[in-house]
Coordinates of C-alpha atoms and ligand atoms in Angstrom, one line a residue:
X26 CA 67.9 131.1 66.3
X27 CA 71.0 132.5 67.9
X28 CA 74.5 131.7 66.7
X29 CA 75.9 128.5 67.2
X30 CA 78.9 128.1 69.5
X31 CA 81.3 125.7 66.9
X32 CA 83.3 124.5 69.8
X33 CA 79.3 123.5 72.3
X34 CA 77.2 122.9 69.2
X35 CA 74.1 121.2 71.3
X36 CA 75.0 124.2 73.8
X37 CA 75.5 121.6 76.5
X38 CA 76.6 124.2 79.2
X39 CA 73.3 125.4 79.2
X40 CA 72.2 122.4 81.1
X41 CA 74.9 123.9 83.5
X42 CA 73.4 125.1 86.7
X43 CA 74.9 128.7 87.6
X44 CA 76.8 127.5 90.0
X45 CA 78.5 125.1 87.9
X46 CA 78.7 128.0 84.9
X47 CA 80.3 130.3 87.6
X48 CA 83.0 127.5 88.1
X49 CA 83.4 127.4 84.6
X50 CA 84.3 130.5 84.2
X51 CA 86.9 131.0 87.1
X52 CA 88.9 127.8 86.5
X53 CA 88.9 128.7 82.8
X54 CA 90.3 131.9 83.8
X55 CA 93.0 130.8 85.7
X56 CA 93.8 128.2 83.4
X57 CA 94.3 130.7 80.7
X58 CA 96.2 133.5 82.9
X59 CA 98.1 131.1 84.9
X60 CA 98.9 127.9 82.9
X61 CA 98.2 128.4 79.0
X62 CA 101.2 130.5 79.0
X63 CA 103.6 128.5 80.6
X64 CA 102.9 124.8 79.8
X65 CA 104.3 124.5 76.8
X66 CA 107.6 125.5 78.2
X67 CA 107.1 122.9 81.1
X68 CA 106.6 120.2 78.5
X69 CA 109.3 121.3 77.0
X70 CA 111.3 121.2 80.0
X71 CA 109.9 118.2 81.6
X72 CA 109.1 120.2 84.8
X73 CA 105.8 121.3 86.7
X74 CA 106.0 123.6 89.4
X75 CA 103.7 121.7 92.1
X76 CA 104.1 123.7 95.0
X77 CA 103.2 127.6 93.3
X78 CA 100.3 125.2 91.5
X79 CA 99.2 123.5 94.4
X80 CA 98.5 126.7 96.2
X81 CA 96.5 128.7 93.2
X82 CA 94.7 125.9 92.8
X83 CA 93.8 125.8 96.7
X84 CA 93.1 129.2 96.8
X85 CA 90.4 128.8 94.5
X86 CA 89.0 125.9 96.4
X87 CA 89.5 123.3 93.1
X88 CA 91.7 120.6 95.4
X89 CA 89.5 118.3 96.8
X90 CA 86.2 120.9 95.6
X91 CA 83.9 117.6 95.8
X92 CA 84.4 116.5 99.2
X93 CA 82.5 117.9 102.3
X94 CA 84.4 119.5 105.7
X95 CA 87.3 119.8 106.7
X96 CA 87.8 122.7 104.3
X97 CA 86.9 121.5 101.1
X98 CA 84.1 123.0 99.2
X99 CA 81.5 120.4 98.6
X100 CA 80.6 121.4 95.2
X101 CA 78.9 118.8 92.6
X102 CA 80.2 116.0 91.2
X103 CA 79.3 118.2 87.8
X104 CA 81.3 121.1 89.2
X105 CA 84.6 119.0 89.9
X106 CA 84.0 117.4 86.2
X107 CA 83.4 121.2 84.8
X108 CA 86.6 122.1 86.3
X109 CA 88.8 119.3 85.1
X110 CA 87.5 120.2 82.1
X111 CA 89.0 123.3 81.6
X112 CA 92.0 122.7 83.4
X113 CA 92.6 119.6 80.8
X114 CA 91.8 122.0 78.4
X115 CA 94.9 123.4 78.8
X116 CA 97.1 120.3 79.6
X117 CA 96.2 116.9 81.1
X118 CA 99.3 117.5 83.3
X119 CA 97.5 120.0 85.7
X120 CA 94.3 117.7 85.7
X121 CA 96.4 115.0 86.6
X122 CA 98.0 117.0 89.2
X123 CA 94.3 117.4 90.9
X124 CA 93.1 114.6 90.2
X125 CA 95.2 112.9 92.2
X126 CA 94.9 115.5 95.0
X127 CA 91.3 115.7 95.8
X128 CA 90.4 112.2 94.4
X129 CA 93.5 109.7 95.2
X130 CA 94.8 111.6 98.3
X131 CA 91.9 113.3 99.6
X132 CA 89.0 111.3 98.8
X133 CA 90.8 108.3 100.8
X134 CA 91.7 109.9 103.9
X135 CA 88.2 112.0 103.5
X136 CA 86.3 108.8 102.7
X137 CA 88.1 106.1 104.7
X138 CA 90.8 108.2 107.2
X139 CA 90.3 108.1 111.1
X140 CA 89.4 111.9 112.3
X141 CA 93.0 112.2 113.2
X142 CA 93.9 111.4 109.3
X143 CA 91.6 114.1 108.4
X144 CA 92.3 116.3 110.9
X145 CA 95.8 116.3 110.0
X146 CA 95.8 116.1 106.2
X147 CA 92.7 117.0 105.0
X148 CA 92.9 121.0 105.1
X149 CA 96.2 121.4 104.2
X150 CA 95.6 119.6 100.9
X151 CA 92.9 121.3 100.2
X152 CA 94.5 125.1 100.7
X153 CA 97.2 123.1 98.5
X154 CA 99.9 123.7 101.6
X155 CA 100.4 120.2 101.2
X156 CA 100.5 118.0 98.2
X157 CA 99.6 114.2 98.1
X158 CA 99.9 111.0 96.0
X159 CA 98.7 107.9 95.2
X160 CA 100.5 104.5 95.2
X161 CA 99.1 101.3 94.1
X162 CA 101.3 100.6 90.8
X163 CA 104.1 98.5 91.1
X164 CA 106.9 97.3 88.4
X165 CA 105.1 94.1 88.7
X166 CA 102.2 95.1 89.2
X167 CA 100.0 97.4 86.8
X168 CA 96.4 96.6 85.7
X169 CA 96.3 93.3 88.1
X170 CA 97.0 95.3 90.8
X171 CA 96.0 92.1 93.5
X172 CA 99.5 90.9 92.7
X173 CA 101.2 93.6 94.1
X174 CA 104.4 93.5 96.3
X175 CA 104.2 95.8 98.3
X176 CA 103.9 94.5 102.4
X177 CA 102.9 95.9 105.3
X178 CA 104.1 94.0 108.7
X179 CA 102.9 94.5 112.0
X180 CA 106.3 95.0 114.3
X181 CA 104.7 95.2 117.9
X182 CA 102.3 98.5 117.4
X183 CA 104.1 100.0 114.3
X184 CA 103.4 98.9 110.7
X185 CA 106.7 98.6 108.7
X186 CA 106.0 98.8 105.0
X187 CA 108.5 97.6 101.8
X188 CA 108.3 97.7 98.1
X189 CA 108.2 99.5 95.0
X190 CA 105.5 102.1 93.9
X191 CA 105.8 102.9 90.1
X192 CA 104.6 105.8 87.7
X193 CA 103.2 107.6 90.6
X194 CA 102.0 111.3 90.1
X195 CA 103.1 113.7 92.3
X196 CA 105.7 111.3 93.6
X197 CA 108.6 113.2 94.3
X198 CA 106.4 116.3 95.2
X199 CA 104.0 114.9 97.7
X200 CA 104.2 115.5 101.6
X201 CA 101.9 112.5 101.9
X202 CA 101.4 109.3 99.7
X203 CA 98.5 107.1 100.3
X204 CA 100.7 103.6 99.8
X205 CA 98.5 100.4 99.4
X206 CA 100.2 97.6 100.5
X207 CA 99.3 93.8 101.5
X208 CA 98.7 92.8 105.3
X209 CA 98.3 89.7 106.8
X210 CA 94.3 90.5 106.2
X211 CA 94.5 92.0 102.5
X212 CA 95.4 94.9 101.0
X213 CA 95.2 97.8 103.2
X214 CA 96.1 101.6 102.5
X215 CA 98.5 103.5 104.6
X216 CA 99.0 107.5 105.2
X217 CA 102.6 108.1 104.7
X218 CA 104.6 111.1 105.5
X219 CA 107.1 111.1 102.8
X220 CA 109.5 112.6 105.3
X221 CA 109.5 109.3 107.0
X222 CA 112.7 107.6 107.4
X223 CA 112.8 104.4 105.0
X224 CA 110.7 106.4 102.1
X225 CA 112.3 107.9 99.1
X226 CA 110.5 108.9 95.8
X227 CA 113.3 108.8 92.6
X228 CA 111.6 110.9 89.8
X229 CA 111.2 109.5 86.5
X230 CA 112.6 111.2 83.7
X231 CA 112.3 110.7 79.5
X232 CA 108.9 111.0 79.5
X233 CA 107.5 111.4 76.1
X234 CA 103.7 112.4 77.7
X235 CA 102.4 114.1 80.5
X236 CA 106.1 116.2 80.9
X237 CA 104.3 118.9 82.4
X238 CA 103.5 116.7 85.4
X239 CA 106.0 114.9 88.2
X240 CA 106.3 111.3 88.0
X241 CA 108.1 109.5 90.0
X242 CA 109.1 105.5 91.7
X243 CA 108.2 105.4 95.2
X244 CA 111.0 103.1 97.2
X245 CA 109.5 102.3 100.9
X246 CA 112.6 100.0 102.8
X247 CA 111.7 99.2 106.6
X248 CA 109.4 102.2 106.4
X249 CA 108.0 102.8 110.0
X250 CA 104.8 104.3 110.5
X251 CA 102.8 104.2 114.1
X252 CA 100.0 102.3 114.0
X253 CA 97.4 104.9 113.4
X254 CA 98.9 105.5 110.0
X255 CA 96.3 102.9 108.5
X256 CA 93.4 103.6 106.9
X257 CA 90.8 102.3 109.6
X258 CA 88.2 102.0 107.1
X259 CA 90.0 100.6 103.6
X260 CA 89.3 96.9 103.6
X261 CA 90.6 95.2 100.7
X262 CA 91.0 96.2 96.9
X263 CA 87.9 97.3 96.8
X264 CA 88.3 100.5 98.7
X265 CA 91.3 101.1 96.5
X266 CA 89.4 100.7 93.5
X267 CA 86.6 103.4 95.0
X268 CA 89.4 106.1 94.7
X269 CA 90.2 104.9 90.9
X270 CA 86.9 105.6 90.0
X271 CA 86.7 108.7 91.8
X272 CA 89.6 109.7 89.5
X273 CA 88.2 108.3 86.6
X274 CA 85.4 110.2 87.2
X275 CA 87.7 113.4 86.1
X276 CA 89.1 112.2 83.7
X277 CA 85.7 111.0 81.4
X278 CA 84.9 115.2 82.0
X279 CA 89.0 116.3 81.5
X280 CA 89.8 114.3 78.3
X281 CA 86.5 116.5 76.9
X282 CA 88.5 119.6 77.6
X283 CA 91.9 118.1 75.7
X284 CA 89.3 117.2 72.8
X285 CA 87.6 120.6 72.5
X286 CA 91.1 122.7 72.5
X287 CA 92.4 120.4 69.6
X288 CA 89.1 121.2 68.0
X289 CA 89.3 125.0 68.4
X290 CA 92.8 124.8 67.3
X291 CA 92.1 122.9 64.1
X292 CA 89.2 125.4 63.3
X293 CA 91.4 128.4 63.7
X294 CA 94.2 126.8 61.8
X295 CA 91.8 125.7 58.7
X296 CA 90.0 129.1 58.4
X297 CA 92.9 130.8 57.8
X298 CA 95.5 128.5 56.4
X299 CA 95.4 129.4 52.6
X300 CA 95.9 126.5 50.0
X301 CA 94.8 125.9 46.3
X302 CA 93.4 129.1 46.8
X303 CA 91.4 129.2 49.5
X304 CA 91.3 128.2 53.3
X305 CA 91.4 124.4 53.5
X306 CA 88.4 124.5 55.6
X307 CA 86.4 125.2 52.7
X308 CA 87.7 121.9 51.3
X309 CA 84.8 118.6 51.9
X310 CA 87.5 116.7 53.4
X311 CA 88.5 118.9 55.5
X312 CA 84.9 119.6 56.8
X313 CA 84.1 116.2 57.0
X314 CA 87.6 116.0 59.6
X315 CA 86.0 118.8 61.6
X316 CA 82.2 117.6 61.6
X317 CA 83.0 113.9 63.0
X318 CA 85.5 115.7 65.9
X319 CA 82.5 118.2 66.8
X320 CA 80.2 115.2 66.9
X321 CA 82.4 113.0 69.2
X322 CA 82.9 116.4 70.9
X323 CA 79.5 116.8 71.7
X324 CA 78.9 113.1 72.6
X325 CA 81.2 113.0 74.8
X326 CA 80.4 115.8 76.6
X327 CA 76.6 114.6 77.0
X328 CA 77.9 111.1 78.2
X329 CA 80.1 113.4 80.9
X330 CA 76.9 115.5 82.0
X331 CA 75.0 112.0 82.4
X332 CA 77.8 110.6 84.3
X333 CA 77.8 113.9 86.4
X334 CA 74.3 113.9 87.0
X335 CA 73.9 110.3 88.1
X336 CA 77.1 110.5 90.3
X337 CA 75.5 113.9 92.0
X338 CA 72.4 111.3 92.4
X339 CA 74.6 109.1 94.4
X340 CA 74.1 106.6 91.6
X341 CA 76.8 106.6 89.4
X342 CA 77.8 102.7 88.6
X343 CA 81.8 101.8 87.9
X344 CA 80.9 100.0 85.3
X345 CA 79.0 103.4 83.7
X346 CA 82.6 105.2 84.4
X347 CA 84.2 102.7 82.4
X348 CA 81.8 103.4 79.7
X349 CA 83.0 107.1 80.3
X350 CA 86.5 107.1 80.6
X351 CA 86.8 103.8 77.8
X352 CA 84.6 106.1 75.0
X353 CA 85.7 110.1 75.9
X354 CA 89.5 109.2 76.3
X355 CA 89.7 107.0 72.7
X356 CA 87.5 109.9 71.3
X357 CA 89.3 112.2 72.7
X358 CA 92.7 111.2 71.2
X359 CA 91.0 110.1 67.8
X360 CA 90.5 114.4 67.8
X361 CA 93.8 114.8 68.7
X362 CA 95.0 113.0 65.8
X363 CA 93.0 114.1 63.2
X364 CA 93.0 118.0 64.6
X365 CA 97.0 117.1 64.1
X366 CA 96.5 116.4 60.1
X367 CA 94.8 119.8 59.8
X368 CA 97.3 121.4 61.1
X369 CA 99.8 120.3 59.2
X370 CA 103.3 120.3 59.7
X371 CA 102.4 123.1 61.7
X372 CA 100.8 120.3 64.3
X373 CA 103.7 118.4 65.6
X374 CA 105.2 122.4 66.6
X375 CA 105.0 122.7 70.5
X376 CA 103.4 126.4 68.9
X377 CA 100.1 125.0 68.8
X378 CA 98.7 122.7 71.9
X379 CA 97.5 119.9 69.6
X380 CA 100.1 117.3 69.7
X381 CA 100.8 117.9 73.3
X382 CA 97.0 117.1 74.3
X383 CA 97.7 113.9 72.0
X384 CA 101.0 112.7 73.7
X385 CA 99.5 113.5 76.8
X386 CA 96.7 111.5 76.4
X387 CA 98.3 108.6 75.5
X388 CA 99.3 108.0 79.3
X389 CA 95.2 109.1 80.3
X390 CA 94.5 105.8 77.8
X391 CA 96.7 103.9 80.2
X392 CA 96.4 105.1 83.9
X393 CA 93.3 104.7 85.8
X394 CA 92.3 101.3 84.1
X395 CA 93.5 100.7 80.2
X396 CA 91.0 100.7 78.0
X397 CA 91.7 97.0 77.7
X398 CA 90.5 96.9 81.2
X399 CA 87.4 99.4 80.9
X400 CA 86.1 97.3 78.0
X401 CA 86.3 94.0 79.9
X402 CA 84.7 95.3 82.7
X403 CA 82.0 96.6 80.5
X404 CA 82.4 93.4 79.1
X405 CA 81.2 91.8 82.4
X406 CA 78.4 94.4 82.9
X407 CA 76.9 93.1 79.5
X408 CA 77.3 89.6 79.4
X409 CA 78.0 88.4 83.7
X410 CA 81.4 86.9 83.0
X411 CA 84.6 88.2 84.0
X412 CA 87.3 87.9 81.5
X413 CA 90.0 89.3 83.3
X414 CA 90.8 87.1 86.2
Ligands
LIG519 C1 102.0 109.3 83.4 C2 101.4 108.2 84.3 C3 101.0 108.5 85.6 C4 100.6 107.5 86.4 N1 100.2 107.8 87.7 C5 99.9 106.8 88.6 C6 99.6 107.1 90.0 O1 99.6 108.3 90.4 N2 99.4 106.1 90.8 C7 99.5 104.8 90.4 O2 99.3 103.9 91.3 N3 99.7 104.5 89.1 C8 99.9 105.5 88.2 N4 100.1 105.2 86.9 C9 100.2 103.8 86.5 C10 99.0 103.3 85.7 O3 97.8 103.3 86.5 C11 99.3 102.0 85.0 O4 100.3 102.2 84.0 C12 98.1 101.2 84.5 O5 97.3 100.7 85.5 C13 98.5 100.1 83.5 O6 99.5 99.3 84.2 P1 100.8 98.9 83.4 O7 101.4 100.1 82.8 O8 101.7 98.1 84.3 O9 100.4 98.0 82.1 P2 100.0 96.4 82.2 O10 99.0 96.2 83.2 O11 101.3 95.7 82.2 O12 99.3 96.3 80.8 C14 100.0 96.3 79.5 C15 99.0 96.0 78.4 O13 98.4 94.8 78.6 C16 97.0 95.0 78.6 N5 96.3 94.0 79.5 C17 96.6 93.7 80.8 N6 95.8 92.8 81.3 C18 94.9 92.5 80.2 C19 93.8 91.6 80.1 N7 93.4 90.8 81.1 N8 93.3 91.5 78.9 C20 93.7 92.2 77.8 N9 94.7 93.1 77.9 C21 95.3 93.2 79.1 C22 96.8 96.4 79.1 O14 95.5 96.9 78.8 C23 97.9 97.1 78.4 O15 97.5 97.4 77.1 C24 100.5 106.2 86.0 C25 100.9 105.9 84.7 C26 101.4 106.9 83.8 C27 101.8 106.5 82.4

């Protein structure tokens, strides 16, 4: 039998196509030349330089890489997770930062823009000469997000938009925010410029997670946009909640890669950290640590491939994403915590990426649907009744 790999014990990337291994390899390149280096200094910092990002990233045809035309790649569903993978594997910061590119900016304009939307946005984004956001959360308004504030007024053929958008990534770096707001017919989402007049993102600073990322409150007063500036196709929250699951798509794959680089850290750490006489990963306890994270690891990574597969099937259920993002996410930061106690006091040192991945991950718990949320909607999926509403 040929040697284990302690980091893919079922050797789950062999079920990658070549394709997808060749994808692999590239963005776990980059990530490693271009970001590993860097990020801690940009947690550090609080800073994450979008723009030089953005344009790597284009170049290698990651932003929007699961869309078709209008220059994006239209690689696999399991290509786009691969990737997020190893870019999370580094920091959920930079994952974030395409996430919401190709699958809260792009995928809307892509999936419900008017040709002129597309035509307009839809290439730039994805060479990453333009960067884009996504508004839905208010102050208000957070996992119930029907209440929201936000409005959208018809003034003779303009729309004229006010409100509050809140924690939004990319904010204060985006060219163009998709902005759901409420019309006279529902909520409806809207292709802003952020150089219109009556929009002004306000970053958000103190962040204890996700620092190597821009967040940022999106203020829209007597914002107005012509009338081709809606999205033609969007009808109601439930085109807005297409895109979220897009996203969360990324994530059930991305929080594998945050979960496997706490592993390999805490493996490194306990073969060669020396106590009592020997390396503490000869110690049961220790072992026993390591064994359950490669398990979830591994679990994890299979309920991503399923996910993948199905979603490259065109039959990928929401409810089956919540089961993704509610299990690899808690699993995910359950590693990061217990990778942490190998480590030591060694683990809460920026050194080491472990408790990084786990303060980042405490905001991929919250956004895209709590797990509160995810578990009620799976909830529903078991039993028929909606406890949430
Ligand atoms: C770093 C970061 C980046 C983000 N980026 C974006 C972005 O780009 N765009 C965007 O629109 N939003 C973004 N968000 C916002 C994110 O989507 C929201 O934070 C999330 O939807 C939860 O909303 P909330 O924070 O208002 O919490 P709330 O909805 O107020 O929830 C608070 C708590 O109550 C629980 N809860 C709520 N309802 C129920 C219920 N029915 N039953 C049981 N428990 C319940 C929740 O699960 C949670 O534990 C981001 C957030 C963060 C932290």
């Amino acid at each position: 039998m040929s040697e284990l790999d302690p980091l893919d014990l079922l050797d789950l990337d062999d079920e990658l196509t070549d394709e997808e291994r060749d994808i692999r390899d590239v963005v776990r390149r980059f990530a490693a030349d271009r970001v590993a280096p860097n990020v801690a200094e940009w947690f550090e910092e609080g800073t994450f330089p979008g723009r030089e990002m953005a344009k790597e990233l284009g170049a290698l045809d990651i932003l929007g890489m699961h869309l078709d035309g209008y220059g994006c790649a239209g690689a696999s569903a399991v290509s786009y997770g691969v990737a997020c993978r190893e870019l999370e594997a580094v920091d959920s910061g930079i994952r974030s930062f395409t996430s919401v590119q190709g699958s809260l900016a792009m995928f809307p304009i892509r999936t419900y823009g008017s040709e002129e939307q597309r035509e307009e946005w839809l290439p730039r984004l994805a060479r990453g000469e333009a960067i884009g956001c996504f508004g839905l959360t208010e102050p208000d308004s957070g996992s119930d997000p029907g209440e929201m504030r936000t409005s959208a007024r018809r003034d003779g053929d303009d729309w004229v938009l006010n409100g509050t958008k809140m924690w939004i990534t990319n904010g204060g770096i985006a060219d163009v925010a998709v902005i759901w707001a409420k019309t006279e017919d529902g909520v409806s989402g809207f292709v802003v410029p952020t150089d219109t007049p009556g929009f002004e993102a306000r970053d958000i600073h103190r962040k204890l997670s996700l620092r190597a990322s821009i967040t940022s409150e999106l203020v829209l007063e007597d914002c107005r946009l012509p009338s081709g500036a809606i999205l033609p196709e969007a009808r109601g929250l439930k085109a807005t909640l297409s895109c979220l699951n897009e996203a969360r798509f990324g994530i059930v794959w991305g929080s594998v890669g945050a979960a496997r680089s706490c592993l390999e850290s805490a493996l490194e750490y306990a073969k060669t950290r020396v106590q009592f006489g020997k390396p503490i990963g000869g110690f049961q306890l220790t072992q026993r640590k390591l064994a359950d994270m490669a398990v979830e690891l591994n679990k994890a990574m299979l309920l991503a491939l399923r996910l993948g597969r199905l979603k490259d099937e065109g039959r990928l259920a929401p409810q089956q994403v919540s089961m993704g993002k509610l299990n690899n996410v808690r699993e995910a930061l359950a590693i990061a915590r217990e990778a942490r106690t190998i480590l030591g006091a060694s683990g809460i040192s920026a050194e080491y990426p472990v408790m990084r991945h786990m303060a980042n991950l405490e905001s991929v718990l919250t956004y895209e649907g709590t797990s509160e949320i995810h578990t009620l909607i799976i909830g529903e999926a078991l039993t028929g009744m909606r406890a949430f509403t």
